[in-house]
Amino acid sequence: MIRINEHYLKLTASYLFADIARRVQKFQADNPDKKIIKLGIGDVTLPLPAVCVEAMHRAVDEMADEQTFRGYGPEQGYEFLREKIAENDFQQQGAEISADEIFISDGAKCDTGNFQELFTNDIKVAVPDPVYPVYVDTNVMAGRTGGFSNGRYEGLIYLEALPENNFIPELPQEPVDLIYLCYPNNPTGVGITREELKKWVDYALDNKSLILFDAAYEAFIRDPQMPHSIFEIPGAREVAVEFRSYSKTAGFTGTRCAYTIVPKDCAAWDKQENRISLHDLWNRRHSTKFNGVSYPVQRAAEAVYSLEGQKQVRDNIDYYLNNARVIRQEMQKLGFSCTGGQNSPYIWIKSGSDSWSLFDSLLNSAGVVCTPGTGFGLRGEGFIRLSAFNSLENVQEAMHRIAGAL
Ligand code: PLP
């Protein structure tokens, strides 16, 4: 008899997006003429930078010609892209990362979700609260947790990001083995300074733990105090893996290209306490289960590093950051306490009531959709997330309506 992995049954069905959709649908049915403005989603709205489109077109033409056609590429990604990443995203920023420590993939979601496969099931896992849900759910699927009760999974260590700690969690009170960090953060929008990040790296070095550092929103950092990579912190090469993505950087959410850095100094231990290279293990896993990102997409990602590409990408991010500035400023004027939106596309707003009440009030009185903080964990209650991914006109209109309604 075919049996299922029962750990999947522990997953709390995500009613969040279904619930949002149901409420939005009802509002639209009741108000057929009202244009709804969506500031809830984490998906980009600007098209691909022109340099990426041109590079992709050229690559498609190469694929159409017998002389230049390419079949399977290297699972780890083409050298032309890995070299550009190592040089531009790391070496020029003072982080010592070489091209062969970079694994190209089709998304930071898959990589942040899959990396835990390399570890045994009895490790202690720490996740932030609120959190990007992928880190939690993939550990539940793997069987590293007990059941779900009172908004949390038994067995996970929750690192609380609260107004009292400026949304940067304290170090765990007990030793943990695997730590998920995400900066600039989804959903709180806060960034981390070098000093704060160093505490985590030092903790990991002291406890032989590993940090999975999700830097999917790195391109939004404008504050010079904020590191762009965990590898700018001394010692991080031994205890951290970093995830990056072109999704938000260059509008690749529908095009799919990302990368993961697994330094050769990074290790975990087997039962006999032998040091095992995580680089080698991930290489084994990646080349067994993944067959590479398509050639035209990798050429498009490469174009991001041209002079013109850097300008186009920066212009797009500046556009979203300006939206974020408008949202933050207007919500603050209305008396809401806000974080994020300065080195991030997300603004985390204290709702003054429960998350769903403010959601309903923004929808019903202003026709604006946000994301209730409860979708990101227990400590998301009492907050909503607004996203800067929309047109400036829509953002201004949304803020105008909210100001009128509240
Ligand atoms: N990591 C975080 C924190 C995210 O918010 C997202 C997407 O919203 C991702 C990863 C997914 O990135 P990708 O599109 O590369 O899979």
mmCIF file with all atom_site columns, N, CA, C and O in Angstrom, residues 120-122 268-276:
data_model
loop_
_atom_site.group_PDB
_atom_site.id
_atom_site.type_symbol
_atom_site.label_atom_id
_atom_site.label_alt_id
_atom_site.label_comp_id
_atom_site.label_asym_id
_atom_site.label_entity_id
_atom_site.label_seq_id
_atom_site.pdbx_PDB_ins_code
_atom_site.Cartn_x
_atom_site.Cartn_y
_atom_site.Cartn_z
_atom_site.occupancy
_atom_site.B_iso_or_equiv
_atom_site.pdbx_formal_charge
_atom_site.auth_seq_id
_atom_site.auth_comp_id
_atom_site.auth_asym_id
_atom_site.auth_atom_id
_atom_site.pdbx_PDB_model_num
ATOM 1  N N  . THR A 1 120 ? 20.851 16.116 9.299  1.00 0.00 ? 120 THR A N  1
ATOM 2  C CA . THR A 1 120 ? 20.093 15.072 9.971  1.00 0.00 ? 120 THR A CA 1
ATOM 3  C C  . THR A 1 120 ? 18.821 15.661 10.606 1.00 0.00 ? 120 THR A C  1
ATOM 4  O O  . THR A 1 120 ? 18.696 16.881 10.735 1.00 0.00 ? 120 THR A O  1
ATOM 5  N N  . ASN A 1 121 ? 17.905 14.798 10.986 1.00 0.00 ? 121 ASN A N  1
ATOM 6  C CA . ASN A 1 121 ? 16.615 15.293 11.463 1.00 0.00 ? 121 ASN A CA 1
ATOM 7  C C  . ASN A 1 121 ? 16.621 15.749 12.913 1.00 0.00 ? 121 ASN A C  1
ATOM 8  O O  . ASN A 1 121 ? 15.687 16.393 13.338 1.00 0.00 ? 121 ASN A O  1
ATOM 9  N N  . ASP A 1 122 ? 17.672 15.385 13.672 1.00 0.00 ? 122 ASP A N  1
ATOM 10 C CA . ASP A 1 122 ? 17.604 15.764 15.083 1.00 0.00 ? 122 ASP A CA 1
ATOM 11 C C  . ASP A 1 122 ? 18.383 17.035 15.408 1.00 0.00 ? 122 ASP A C  1
ATOM 12 O O  . ASP A 1 122 ? 18.716 17.291 16.558 1.00 0.00 ? 122 ASP A O  1
ATOM 13 N N  . ALA A 1 268 ? 29.883 20.663 8.006  1.00 0.00 ? 268 ALA A N  1
ATOM 14 C CA . ALA A 1 268 ? 29.012 20.092 9.045  1.00 0.00 ? 268 ALA A CA 1
ATOM 15 C C  . ALA A 1 268 ? 29.704 18.789 9.458  1.00 0.00 ? 268 ALA A C  1
ATOM 16 O O  . ALA A 1 268 ? 30.659 18.358 8.798  1.00 0.00 ? 268 ALA A O  1
ATOM 17 N N  . TRP A 1 269 ? 29.206 18.160 10.517 1.00 0.00 ? 269 TRP A N  1
ATOM 18 C CA . TRP A 1 269 ? 29.922 17.027 11.070 1.00 0.00 ? 269 TRP A CA 1
ATOM 19 C C  . TRP A 1 269 ? 29.117 15.739 10.949 1.00 0.00 ? 269 TRP A C  1
ATOM 20 O O  . TRP A 1 269 ? 27.879 15.763 11.066 1.00 0.00 ? 269 TRP A O  1
ATOM 21 N N  . ASP A 1 270 ? 29.806 14.619 10.725 1.00 0.00 ? 270 ASP A N  1
ATOM 22 C CA . ASP A 1 270 ? 29.097 13.331 10.701 1.00 0.00 ? 270 ASP A CA 1
ATOM 23 C C  . ASP A 1 270 ? 29.090 12.742 12.117 1.00 0.00 ? 270 ASP A C  1
ATOM 24 O O  . ASP A 1 270 ? 29.592 13.363 13.062 1.00 0.00 ? 270 ASP A O  1
ATOM 25 N N  . LYS A 1 271 ? 28.521 11.524 12.263 1.00 0.00 ? 271 LYS A N  1
ATOM 26 C CA . LYS A 1 271 ? 28.359 10.911 13.589 1.00 0.00 ? 271 LYS A CA 1
ATOM 27 C C  . LYS A 1 271 ? 29.690 10.754 14.321 1.00 0.00 ? 271 LYS A C  1
ATOM 28 O O  . LYS A 1 271 ? 29.766 10.825 15.534 1.00 0.00 ? 271 LYS A O  1
ATOM 29 N N  . GLN A 1 272 ? 30.742 10.477 13.532 1.00 0.00 ? 272 GLN A N  1
ATOM 30 C CA . GLN A 1 272 ? 32.071 10.297 14.152 1.00 0.00 ? 272 GLN A CA 1
ATOM 31 C C  . GLN A 1 272 ? 32.787 11.635 14.341 1.00 0.00 ? 272 GLN A C  1
ATOM 32 O O  . GLN A 1 272 ? 33.977 11.673 14.644 1.00 0.00 ? 272 GLN A O  1
ATOM 33 N N  . GLU A 1 273 ? 32.034 12.717 14.115 1.00 0.00 ? 273 GLU A N  1
ATOM 34 C CA . GLU A 1 273 ? 32.562 14.074 14.236 1.00 0.00 ? 273 GLU A CA 1
ATOM 35 C C  . GLU A 1 273 ? 33.667 14.372 13.234 1.00 0.00 ? 273 GLU A C  1
ATOM 36 O O  . GLU A 1 273 ? 34.577 15.146 13.490 1.00 0.00 ? 273 GLU A O  1
ATOM 37 N N  . ASN A 1 274 ? 33.565 13.724 12.064 1.00 0.00 ? 274 ASN A N  1
ATOM 38 C CA . ASN A 1 274 ? 34.443 14.115 10.961 1.00 0.00 ? 274 ASN A CA 1
ATOM 39 C C  . ASN A 1 274 ? 33.834 15.340 10.297 1.00 0.00 ? 274 ASN A C  1
ATOM 40 O O  . ASN A 1 274 ? 32.613 15.421 10.141 1.00 0.00 ? 274 ASN A O  1
ATOM 41 N N  . ARG A 1 275 ? 34.713 16.236 9.883  1.00 0.00 ? 275 ARG A N  1
ATOM 42 C CA . ARG A 1 275 ? 34.272 17.465 9.229  1.00 0.00 ? 275 ARG A CA 1
ATOM 43 C C  . ARG A 1 275 ? 33.956 17.151 7.759  1.00 0.00 ? 275 ARG A C  1
ATOM 44 O O  . ARG A 1 275 ? 34.801 16.633 7.035  1.00 0.00 ? 275 ARG A O  1
ATOM 45 N N  . ILE A 1 276 ? 32.739 17.469 7.329  1.00 0.00 ? 276 ILE A N  1
ATOM 46 C CA . ILE A 1 276 ? 32.337 17.193 5.938  1.00 0.00 ? 276 ILE A CA 1
ATOM 47 C C  . ILE A 1 276 ? 32.087 18.518 5.227  1.00 0.00 ? 276 ILE A C  1
ATOM 48 O O  . ILE A 1 276 ? 31.399 19.388 5.753  1.00 0.00 ? 276 ILE A O  1
#
